[in-house]
Every structure is written in structure tokens, then in C-alpha cells.
Amino acid sequence: MALPKRQTDIGPPKYDQFIPPVIKKNYGKWKYHEVLSGGTMVHVAESGDALYTVRAASPRILSTETIREICDLAEKYCDGYLRFTTRNNVEFLVSDKSKMDPLLKELQERKFSVGGIGPRISNIVHTQGWVHCHSACTDASGLVKAIMDEVYDYFTTKELPNKVRLAVACCVNMCGAVHCSDIAVVAVHRKVPTIKHELVTKVCEIPTTIASCPTSAIRPNPKDKSVTINEEKCMYCGNCFTVCPPIDIHKPEEDGVAIVVGGKIGSLRTSPKFSKLAIPFFYNEPPRWPKVVAAIKNILDVYAKNAKKHERVGEWIERVGWEEFFNLTGIEFTFQHIDDFTFARDTFRTSAAFKYSR
Amino acid sequence: METAELQDKIFAYMEKMKGKKKLKEKDVIKALAEETSEAPDTVKKALRGMIDVGRLMYSYGGGASSVEIPSEEYLREKGLIK
Amino acid sequence: MSGKYKTPMLDELEKGPWPSFVTEIKKAAKKSSMADDELGQLEKSYVTKRGYWKHGGIVGVLGYGGGVIGRYSSLPDEFPGIAHFHTVRINQTSGFFYTAKALKEICDIWDKYGSGLTNMHGSTGDLVLLGTKTESLEAIFAEYSSRGWDLGSSGSAMRTPSCCVGPGRCEWSNIDTLDITYNLTQEFQDEMHRPSFPYKFKIKTAGCAVDCVAAIARADLSIIGTWKGNIQIDQAEVKKYAGAGMNIQAEIIEMCPTSCMSYNNGEIKIDDAQCSRCMHCIAKMTKALRSGKEKGATLLVGSKAPIVVGSLLSWVIVPFIKVEAPYTELKTLIRSMIEWWDDTAKPRERIGEVLEIKGLRPFLEHIGVPPQPQQVKEPRKDPFFFWAESDFKR
Ligand code: HEM
Ligand code: HEM
Ligand code: HEM
Ligand code: SF4
Ligand code: SF4
Ligand code: SF4
Ligand code: SF4
């Protein structure tokens, strides 16, 4: 069968083909919005027109079968108009208010989870993991599923002091930018990589490999036409593996995940912040990572109990102090918590005023 | 210089460098602009022409993209040789 | 063809209320032996706690150097269906808007050539089609591009720009994020598809400082909408918020980071010269407060994930710029920024890393932006600093 003729450099279709008439008419002229429930909101334009949104969860990995099911719903209730959010939720764009209740009812019957709007937990930003990446030292999708099952009520109905943004990265490449999340899981290696010298000779550029190491731990090894790694300097980042795959960073029995907290993206009230280390390590415990899930639930509960209204996790921690964060959560403070990387000295305390450990 | 001649020069350079160094598009343009005194944009156009028909190809490795002479396997997959 | 594998570990992840990715893979596996083998290999990963994907492979469509990511199982004999399992990245629409008709067409083509699995969306922004064979790539490209969909990007190239929903639905948007993103995506098609940069370059656009696309944390160029002029106050709506039980003093006035607001006799006053435009008060009292009338954007440069020398957030480079169609000034400025980076960076250095090494000065001089206090949190502490010849001219 003959293929259609390819075109190059056409880019994506223009967005205006895909926006419903109510948006076309009121484009850029929205007046306000109201959150109606954990998963619904209405945007009202200066003209008085209203656009209703129903937000539903997705596991990000979607089969074409489920996408078609979503499309059928959009055709039935929204004249076919829908969008996705940055955090991988599906949004049904409803122009006719009377269709809201029937849509919500059908979503419930079909076991869709409606939520993620307002001071709650939205979907977890994550990356490929064992599902599709060579670099992964955990599975992102499995962790996401296990965590969201546990905090499900905070997605659908229950409120928190402010939004809590969760993320999972399946290695330190952090393709999904977890480094500014309220609470994030990042998978880490803990052992110096092993080198398959014969293969290094064959497939790697030695100078590039040496240059790839952020801590200058890699030296030439002329004897084996390969490289050596200075074990005292290596921080197991895996960048050498990226550049030269025969340097194997994977050690399944010693790989696992860390939890970082207190990051934020928006500039509201305080500047955007990086997430910082809360718990340095958990072993991978597939399929449901119970200890990781429990630790996140604990941090979430302590935050919900102690933060002021509108405070994000990082703002709350900075108000009470990190030493108090460790007090309140009962998380053990270890050598790993003390920075010894690029900007370490900026993190050491330079004041005699602090709170005691209890 | 005729485009075809420039392209032959590019190809000769690629053959010379094969296995020695991974070349980025910019490296090739710079080297040939120097060798032939053609404008970098002219070299770039000629290079792109070669990539469009599979005489050269983009590759990826060592964490960065580069330009290479295609393998037979690639050419076969693209239906450019039998 | 499905059900070839027993998956007791993964079956655990079909329990519970959250939608399950395992269910999705199983749905695809009913029709595709590729998806079924993906399921089998994933179960094995859950048992052994390691992935089985090989690192590498050069695949793509003729003429392009990006948009397809080669992926091969390291256990091709055990899982032949995923011996090849490449990712195809498709340029997403601005704001991720679709119609059911368009999405179904995308699904139909994908079912014909691929595993039936997708990511809606990848973290770059692209619509991700997960798992196909090398010999299908040209056909996939012909089918999609003839229907108006182009490939996204990978490798040392511009990534598909991405943005928040902006004026499509958000009253806080100061700029036309959707149109800017569409225009930039078209402008940089060549840079997206033919990798000629030192490394990747991402552009993300948010309509305001709430930053729903995380532009400030994961884009080499973060475009964030803002305003000049006074915040517009509707005092009648302020009274309604108070009437509805909002503690305006505690929740708004005392949380304003610049202490530039006051609340007396039921009215809010703002000392706008002191406002840092953080969005807190507007976000909490959307009916009563609207941003100032002169709209524009702040341009920030440099953010990236921690590989290799630590994560960076973007730095303010241009405090305020008007961004209006056809965006000529913005496009020229972006080209100038990229030119500097392209000439200065070693392979695999992101622009933020180069700025850290070289300092802001050469960059600012190249793009023609003067030094301004808005670019720093504070001036330097030490008395060591460079002087250039040009600084001595009076
Ligand atoms: C010598 C071999 C390889 C090296 C040194 C290498 C290195 C890298 C680096 C540095 C990146 C980040 C660069 C970027 O995203 O632009 C990257 C990305 C990637 N690599 Fe590799 N790689 C190699 C082989 C492979 C192989 C064999 C595969 C797949 C089977 C692969 C799949 C990917 C993918 C999917 C990305 C993401 C690209 C993107 O973000 O657009 N790589 N690789
Ligand atoms: C240097 C090392 C890196 C390597 C080897 C690498 C490799 C990869 C690979 C293999 C994938 C999976 C693609 C697939 O199979 O579908 C991927 C995805 C991706 N990478 Fe990277 N990456 C690297 C660094 C980064 C960095 C530093 C960033 C961001 C700043 C990044 C951004 C992304 C994004 C956004 C995706 C899509 C993820 C998703 O949607 O699941 N990568 N990368
Ligand atoms: C070339 C650079 C510098 C020189 C030559 C220098 C020289 C001096 C000298 C001679 C003193 C007086 C010591 C005394 O009490 O007899 C002093 C004191 C001091 N310097 Fe520096 N200094 C330099 C840089 C700095 C920098 C960069 C800092 C801080 C960031 C600094 C902070 C101080 C402080 C805090 C004192 C003590 C002042 C006090 O006693 O009240 N100096 N320095
Ligand atoms: S974070 Fe690491 S393991 Fe996960 S997709 Fe990115 S490179 Fe792969
Ligand atoms: S893992 Fe990272 S720190 Fe260790 S040798 Fe490799 S590149 Fe260097
Ligand atoms: S970034 Fe601002 S303008 Fe864009 S969707 Fe979020 S709140 Fe609205
Ligand atoms: S935008 Fe922020 S700084 Fe400005 S008045 Fe509102 S709360 Fe204060």
C-alpha cells in the first residue's frame, strides 16, 4: 500500500483549531475562576460566558484504547474538546453547564478519578523508569501508583494548607525536573561503577569519558586502553555511564531512592526553591515500596498539621527551620544530609541562633 | 564552487575523519569553510543536501549528536540500497 | 496474543483507586505483541530490580537527526516483541489542546505501526509514542506529517517549546503563551529537527509568576509573563471576600512578601512601587485583584536538572520586555542568546553552565542587555573584580 507523501518542518497544527468556541470568543478575556470541587472549576469571562473544566487523573502511560474512551466522553459531553495538563491530567472542557453532572456521573461509573484542583495533591510528574529507560534505578510508574493510592483523598477531596506538588525521577538525570517539588522521590546509585575494559576500548571516546565526570574521578588507564575511577572521589552520579555504557553503574541490590522536600516553582510570596534532602535512602521494594510511601505520608501529615494556611512545604520548613523539620517529622539526620557538593559552604549554619534537637 | 564538488569535498573529509573523531555539524562546516573558502552557510546547505538524501546522516552517541557516513544497514532500511 | 506472561508483581499495581499503568499496558497487550513483551520484561524488572534497556542505537527518519529515540531490549531472545521498542516524539499542540477527532486519528496510525502505548505527554512536552520498530519509522513519519503532525526533538537540538494554558483559560495570563509557543515552534523547526547545538535547549513560557509549566526550573530560556503599573482593585469584591469569611489581614496583607499592602475600613491599598509582582494576592483574591495594564515578560536563562554540576534555576536576564506578535524582538534576542552559547560551550554544556563558567558579562554584552540590579539578589561581597578596557573610557 502506498504511503502518503511526507512533509518536513511543518511543526504542530495551530492550537486555534482545537479550542472550543467559548474559548475562541473569550480568548485572553477571562475575568475570574472558581474552584467548584476537588476536580471541577469554572472560568468566567468578561462577557459573562462560562467554561467548565473537569480534571481527571491519568497514569501518563495511556493505551490508545483509553485515549479513545476519553475521546468518546469528550464527544458526548464537550463537543470533542479536551486538553492535557503539564502534570499529565486530562481536562474535559465543558461549555454547557447541564452536561456537567452527567459527565461526572459517567466518569465515576467508568472509574476515572476526578480531582487535583485547588489546595490539594495533583498528579505526580514522573519519567520512564524500568518501563522504557536504560538509566533507571527504580520504576517511576510503580512508585507513582503506590503513592497516589495512599494519598488519594488529597487528590479528590481533602484539602491541605496549599498545593503539594509531587514528583518521581528514576535516576539523577531527573528528566522530569523533580528538583523543585514539594516532595519528590529520586532514585540514586550508591556504588562506584564497574568498568568492562575491553568494551570501553571498543565503544567509548576516552577523553570524552574522562571529561564527563563532575568530580574528576576518572583517569586514563593506558595499560587497558581504558579508564580508572578514583573511588574516593566518585559520587555515583552515573554520568560516565551515560557517556560510556560499558562503565556499569547499576547495582540492583544497592540501588534505591531518596526523598527530597521543600522545593517550589512559583514566585508567590517567596522565591522558587530547590528541594532538599529529607531521607537519603530506601531500598527498592517493588511492587509497592511500602516504606517510601509511609515516609511521604508522614511528611505530608506533619506538614498538614503544622503549616499555616497558604504555606507551601518549603515555606513552612523555612519558617520553623530545618532543625525543627527533623524534630517534627522524627526523620534521622545523617552525614548524607550535610552537603559536600558544589555549593556546600552556603548551606552551613553561620549563626548561634537555632533550635535544639529534641 | 559547484554544490556537487563541495559535497564531494565534504564526503572526502568525512571519510578521512572516520573513526578518529565524532564530528558535530558545526565541526564539519568550520573545517570545510576553511578548506574551500566558501561561506559557512553555503557549506551548511550542501551538507544538509547530503543528509536529506542519505549520503550522510545524523548520529547520536557520547551524549551528543554528530554527523556520520551512514552504515549499509541504515541505507538498506531507508530503501536507498538493496 | 496477550496473556503470554504471568505478572503477579505487576498485578499488585492494578489494585487501589488510582488509575493503573499496568492496566494500560495490558489493554495495549490485547492487540500488540510488542506491548505484551513490554509487560513481560517489566515484570522481570520488578523481580530483579533492574531495567533491561540497552543504552543506545541510532535511528531516525531521513534528513532529521531528532524526534526518534532508539530503544532496544537487552533481552531480545526472551522478549522478541521489544527487540526494537523506539520512542517517537511528536510536536505537541500549544497548551496541549486537542479535539477527539484529531486524537483518534493519532491513535489509529499508532495502532497500525506501534505498541499502542503512549505518554500524554513526555516531560519535554512532546506527545510521546512509546515503542515501535526501526522499519516502521519512515511510514510513521509519512502518515503523521501528511496529516499535519511533525516529529518532536531529541539529541543536541532545540526541544519543542511548551507553555501553560495562558489566555486559553486563565485570567492571570499577561502574555499570549499559546501564540508565542506556536510561533517559536515554527520559527525553530530546523533547530529542532537537525541537531547542531552543543546540547539541548528548551524554551518554556508561563503567563505569570505562578509558572504552571515550571519554566523557571526546567527551561534554558524561561519566558514568564508580568506587568507594569498598578494592580487593579475592585473594592466591592474585596468586601465580598471578607463577607465570605476570608481573613484578609492574615491571609493576604501579612503574607505579602514586600509588606506593600494595607487593609483599613474594608478597603485594600497597595503601594505598587514596592510590589514585586509575586502573584500571591491576585491568586488568592482573583475576583478583586487584577494585574497592571502594561503587559510583558521577564526573560530568565539557564535552568536545568542536576546533571552534571548541580541543578540550576533560571536567572533574570531581561527584567521586562514586550512580547507581541510577530515577536520579532524576542526571536532576534533568542537567536543572539543561542549564538553566544553555541560559540562558547563545550559539547554537552547547557547555557546555564556556560554562564556560570564565563560569568554574565560576556553574555550580556553579546545580546546587548545592560547590567541591572534586577539581575541579582545582591551585589558581590568580595573586593576582587575584573575591569575591561572599555570600562576606562569616560
Ligand atoms: C555511547 C552511547 C551513548 C551515550 C554516550 C549517550 C549519552 C546520552 C546523553 C548525554 C543524553 C542526554 C543528551 C540529550 O538528551 O540531548 C542521552 C539522552 C538519551 N539517550 Fe543516550 N547515549 C548513548 C546511547 C544511547 C542509546 C543506545 C540509547 C537508547 C537505546 C540512548 C537513549 C537515549 C535517550 C532516549 C535519550 C534522551 C534524549 C532526549 O532527552 O531527547 N542513548 N544519551
Ligand atoms: C545526561 C544524561 C541523560 C540521559 C542519558 C538521558 C536519557 C534519557 C532517556 C533514556 C530518556 C527516556 C526516553 C524514552 O525512552 O522514552 C529520557 C527522557 C527525557 N529526558 Fe533525559 N537524559 C539525560 C539527561 C536529561 C536532563 C538533564 C534532562 C532535563 C533537564 C532530561 C530531560 C528529559 C526529558 C524531559 C525526558 C522525557 C521524559 C519523560 O517524559 O518520561 N534528560 N532521557
Ligand atoms: C585582598 C583582599 C583582602 C585584604 C588585603 C584584606 C586585608 C585585611 C586586613 C589588613 C585586615 C585587618 C586585620 C587586622 O585586624 O589587623 C582585615 C580585616 C578583616 N577583613 Fe580583610 N582583607 C581582604 C579581603 C577580605 C574579604 C574578601 C573579606 C570578607 C568577605 C574580609 C573580611 C575582613 C574582616 C571581617 C576583617 C576584620 C575586621 C574587623 O576587625 O573589624 N577581608 N582584612
Ligand atoms: S530520570 Fe533517568 S531513568 Fe528516568 S527517564 Fe530520565 S534518564 Fe531515564
Ligand atoms: S559515577 Fe559520576 S562521579 Fe562516579 S566516576 Fe562516573 S561520572 Fe564520575
Ligand atoms: S502560569 Fe499563570 S497564566 Fe499560566 S496557567 Fe498558570 S496561573 Fe495561569
Ligand atoms: S503581588 Fe505579591 S508583592 Fe505585590 S501586592 Fe500582591 S502579594 Fe504583595
JSON list of N, CA and C in Angstrom, two decimals, chain A residues 78-110:
[
{"chain": "A", "resi": 78, "resn": "CYS", "atom": "N", "xyz": [-18.54, 17.35, 25.50]},
{"chain": "A", "resi": 78, "resn": "CYS", "atom": "CA", "xyz": [-17.78, 18.60, 25.30]},
{"chain": "A", "resi": 78, "resn": "CYS", "atom": "C", "xyz": [-17.59, 18.92, 23.82]},
{"chain": "A", "resi": 79, "resn": "ASP", "atom": "N", "xyz": [-18.45, 18.45, 22.96]},
{"chain": "A", "resi": 79, "resn": "ASP", "atom": "CA", "xyz": [-18.27, 18.66, 21.52]},
{"chain": "A", "resi": 79, "resn": "ASP", "atom": "C", "xyz": [-16.87, 18.25, 21.06]},
{"chain": "A", "resi": 80, "resn": "GLY", "atom": "N", "xyz": [-16.27, 17.30, 21.79]},
{"chain": "A", "resi": 80, "resn": "GLY", "atom": "CA", "xyz": [-14.97, 16.77, 21.37]},
{"chain": "A", "resi": 80, "resn": "GLY", "atom": "C", "xyz": [-13.76, 17.53, 21.88]},
{"chain": "A", "resi": 81, "resn": "TYR", "atom": "N", "xyz": [-13.96, 18.58, 22.69]},
{"chain": "A", "resi": 81, "resn": "TYR", "atom": "CA", "xyz": [-12.82, 19.40, 23.12]},
{"chain": "A", "resi": 81, "resn": "TYR", "atom": "C", "xyz": [-12.24, 18.93, 24.44]},
{"chain": "A", "resi": 82, "resn": "LEU", "atom": "N", "xyz": [-10.92, 18.76, 24.46]},
{"chain": "A", "resi": 82, "resn": "LEU", "atom": "CA", "xyz": [-10.25, 18.36, 25.69]},
{"chain": "A", "resi": 82, "resn": "LEU", "atom": "C", "xyz": [-8.81, 18.84, 25.64]},
{"chain": "A", "resi": 83, "resn": "ARG", "atom": "N", "xyz": [-8.16, 18.81, 26.79]},
{"chain": "A", "resi": 83, "resn": "ARG", "atom": "CA", "xyz": [-6.74, 19.12, 26.81]},
{"chain": "A", "resi": 83, "resn": "ARG", "atom": "C", "xyz": [-6.06, 18.30, 27.90]},
{"chain": "A", "resi": 84, "resn": "PHE", "atom": "N", "xyz": [-4.73, 18.33, 27.88]},
{"chain": "A", "resi": 84, "resn": "PHE", "atom": "CA", "xyz": [-3.97, 17.69, 28.95]},
{"chain": "A", "resi": 84, "resn": "PHE", "atom": "C", "xyz": [-3.26, 18.78, 29.74]},
{"chain": "A", "resi": 85, "resn": "THR", "atom": "N", "xyz": [-2.89, 18.47, 30.97]},
{"chain": "A", "resi": 85, "resn": "THR", "atom": "CA", "xyz": [-2.18, 19.46, 31.78]},
{"chain": "A", "resi": 85, "resn": "THR", "atom": "C", "xyz": [-0.70, 19.09, 31.83]},
{"chain": "A", "resi": 86, "resn": "THR", "atom": "N", "xyz": [0.11, 20.05, 32.28]},
{"chain": "A", "resi": 86, "resn": "THR", "atom": "CA", "xyz": [1.54, 19.79, 32.42]},
{"chain": "A", "resi": 86, "resn": "THR", "atom": "C", "xyz": [1.77, 18.57, 33.31]},
{"chain": "A", "resi": 87, "resn": "ARG", "atom": "N", "xyz": [0.88, 18.37, 34.29]},
{"chain": "A", "resi": 87, "resn": "ARG", "atom": "CA", "xyz": [1.06, 17.24, 35.21]},
{"chain": "A", "resi": 87, "resn": "ARG", "atom": "C", "xyz": [0.28, 16.02, 34.76]},
{"chain": "A", "resi": 88, "resn": "ASN", "atom": "N", "xyz": [0.07, 15.89, 33.46]},
{"chain": "A", "resi": 88, "resn": "ASN", "atom": "CA", "xyz": [-0.48, 14.66, 32.87]},
{"chain": "A", "resi": 88, "resn": "ASN", "atom": "C", "xyz": [-1.92, 14.34, 33.25]},
{"chain": "A", "resi": 89, "resn": "ASN", "atom": "N", "xyz": [-2.69, 15.32, 33.69]},
{"chain": "A", "resi": 89, "resn": "ASN", "atom": "CA", "xyz": [-4.12, 15.06, 33.86]},
{"chain": "A", "resi": 89, "resn": "ASN", "atom": "C", "xyz": [-4.84, 15.32, 32.54]},
{"chain": "A", "resi": 90, "resn": "VAL", "atom": "N", "xyz": [-6.06, 14.77, 32.44]},
{"chain": "A", "resi": 90, "resn": "VAL", "atom": "CA", "xyz": [-6.92, 15.06, 31.30]},
{"chain": "A", "resi": 90, "resn": "VAL", "atom": "C", "xyz": [-7.93, 16.10, 31.75]},
{"chain": "A", "resi": 91, "resn": "GLU", "atom": "N", "xyz": [-8.22, 17.09, 30.91]},
{"chain": "A", "resi": 91, "resn": "GLU", "atom": "CA", "xyz": [-9.26, 18.05, 31.25]},
{"chain": "A", "resi": 91, "resn": "GLU", "atom": "C", "xyz": [-10.34, 18.06, 30.18]},
{"chain": "A", "resi": 92, "resn": "PHE", "atom": "N", "xyz": [-11.57, 17.84, 30.63]},
{"chain": "A", "resi": 92, "resn": "PHE", "atom": "CA", "xyz": [-12.72, 17.94, 29.74]},
{"chain": "A", "resi": 92, "resn": "PHE", "atom": "C", "xyz": [-13.21, 19.39, 29.77]},
{"chain": "A", "resi": 93, "resn": "LEU", "atom": "N", "xyz": [-13.34, 20.01, 28.61]},
{"chain": "A", "resi": 93, "resn": "LEU", "atom": "CA", "xyz": [-13.70, 21.42, 28.53]},
{"chain": "A", "resi": 93, "resn": "LEU", "atom": "C", "xyz": [-15.19, 21.53, 28.18]},
{"chain": "A", "resi": 94, "resn": "VAL", "atom": "N", "xyz": [-15.99, 21.78, 29.19]},
{"chain": "A", "resi": 94, "resn": "VAL", "atom": "CA", "xyz": [-17.45, 21.71, 29.03]},
{"chain": "A", "resi": 94, "resn": "VAL", "atom": "C", "xyz": [-18.02, 23.12, 28.87]},
{"chain": "A", "resi": 95, "resn": "SER", "atom": "N", "xyz": [-18.71, 23.36, 27.76]},
{"chain": "A", "resi": 95, "resn": "SER", "atom": "CA", "xyz": [-19.30, 24.68, 27.53]},
{"chain": "A", "resi": 95, "resn": "SER", "atom": "C", "xyz": [-20.74, 24.75, 28.04]},
{"chain": "A", "resi": 96, "resn": "ASP", "atom": "N", "xyz": [-21.37, 23.59, 28.18]},
{"chain": "A", "resi": 96, "resn": "ASP", "atom": "CA", "xyz": [-22.79, 23.55, 28.52]},
{"chain": "A", "resi": 96, "resn": "ASP", "atom": "C", "xyz": [-22.93, 23.00, 29.94]},
{"chain": "A", "resi": 97, "resn": "LYS", "atom": "N", "xyz": [-23.29, 23.89, 30.87]},
{"chain": "A", "resi": 97, "resn": "LYS", "atom": "CA", "xyz": [-23.30, 23.51, 32.29]},
{"chain": "A", "resi": 97, "resn": "LYS", "atom": "C", "xyz": [-24.14, 22.27, 32.57]},
{"chain": "A", "resi": 98, "resn": "SER", "atom": "N", "xyz": [-25.23, 22.12, 31.81]},
{"chain": "A", "resi": 98, "resn": "SER", "atom": "CA", "xyz": [-26.13, 20.99, 32.08]},
{"chain": "A", "resi": 98, "resn": "SER", "atom": "C", "xyz": [-25.47, 19.65, 31.80]},
{"chain": "A", "resi": 99, "resn": "LYS", "atom": "N", "xyz": [-24.32, 19.67, 31.10]},
{"chain": "A", "resi": 99, "resn": "LYS", "atom": "CA", "xyz": [-23.64, 18.40, 30.82]},
{"chain": "A", "resi": 99, "resn": "LYS", "atom": "C", "xyz": [-22.69, 17.98, 31.94]},
{"chain": "A", "resi": 100, "resn": "MET", "atom": "N", "xyz": [-22.48, 18.89, 32.92]},
{"chain": "A", "resi": 100, "resn": "MET", "atom": "CA", "xyz": [-21.50, 18.60, 33.97]},
{"chain": "A", "resi": 100, "resn": "MET", "atom": "C", "xyz": [-21.88, 17.37, 34.78]},
{"chain": "A", "resi": 101, "resn": "ASP", "atom": "N", "xyz": [-23.09, 17.37, 35.32]},
{"chain": "A", "resi": 101, "resn": "ASP", "atom": "CA", "xyz": [-23.46, 16.25, 36.19]},
{"chain": "A", "resi": 101, "resn": "ASP", "atom": "C", "xyz": [-23.44, 14.90, 35.46]},
{"chain": "A", "resi": 102, "resn": "PRO", "atom": "N", "xyz": [-24.04, 14.83, 34.26]},
{"chain": "A", "resi": 102, "resn": "PRO", "atom": "CA", "xyz": [-23.96, 13.55, 33.55]},
{"chain": "A", "resi": 102, "resn": "PRO", "atom": "C", "xyz": [-22.51, 13.13, 33.25]},
{"chain": "A", "resi": 103, "resn": "LEU", "atom": "N", "xyz": [-21.64, 14.09, 32.92]},
{"chain": "A", "resi": 103, "resn": "LEU", "atom": "CA", "xyz": [-20.24, 13.75, 32.66]},
{"chain": "A", "resi": 103, "resn": "LEU", "atom": "C", "xyz": [-19.58, 13.18, 33.92]},
{"chain": "A", "resi": 104, "resn": "LEU", "atom": "N", "xyz": [-19.81, 13.88, 35.04]},
{"chain": "A", "resi": 104, "resn": "LEU", "atom": "CA", "xyz": [-19.20, 13.42, 36.29]},
{"chain": "A", "resi": 104, "resn": "LEU", "atom": "C", "xyz": [-19.70, 12.03, 36.66]},
{"chain": "A", "resi": 105, "resn": "LYS", "atom": "N", "xyz": [-20.99, 11.81, 36.41]},
{"chain": "A", "resi": 105, "resn": "LYS", "atom": "CA", "xyz": [-21.57, 10.51, 36.74]},
{"chain": "A", "resi": 105, "resn": "LYS", "atom": "C", "xyz": [-20.93, 9.42, 35.88]},
{"chain": "A", "resi": 106, "resn": "GLU", "atom": "N", "xyz": [-20.81, 9.69, 34.60]},
{"chain": "A", "resi": 106, "resn": "GLU", "atom": "CA", "xyz": [-20.23, 8.67, 33.73]},
{"chain": "A", "resi": 106, "resn": "GLU", "atom": "C", "xyz": [-18.75, 8.42, 34.05]},
{"chain": "A", "resi": 107, "resn": "LEU", "atom": "N", "xyz": [-18.04, 9.50, 34.40]},
{"chain": "A", "resi": 107, "resn": "LEU", "atom": "CA", "xyz": [-16.64, 9.33, 34.79]},
{"chain": "A", "resi": 107, "resn": "LEU", "atom": "C", "xyz": [-16.52, 8.43, 36.00]},
{"chain": "A", "resi": 108, "resn": "GLN", "atom": "N", "xyz": [-17.44, 8.63, 36.95]},
{"chain": "A", "resi": 108, "resn": "GLN", "atom": "CA", "xyz": [-17.42, 7.80, 38.15]},
{"chain": "A", "resi": 108, "resn": "GLN", "atom": "C", "xyz": [-17.72, 6.34, 37.81]},
{"chain": "A", "resi": 109, "resn": "GLU", "atom": "N", "xyz": [-18.72, 6.14, 36.95]},
{"chain": "A", "resi": 109, "resn": "GLU", "atom": "CA", "xyz": [-19.06, 4.77, 36.56]},
{"chain": "A", "resi": 109, "resn": "GLU", "atom": "C", "xyz": [-17.88, 4.08, 35.88]},
{"chain": "A", "resi": 110, "resn": "ARG", "atom": "N", "xyz": [-17.15, 4.87, 35.09]},
{"chain": "A", "resi": 110, "resn": "ARG", "atom": "CA", "xyz": [-16.02, 4.29, 34.36]},
{"chain": "A", "resi": 110, "resn": "ARG", "atom": "C", "xyz": [-14.74, 4.28, 35.19]}
]
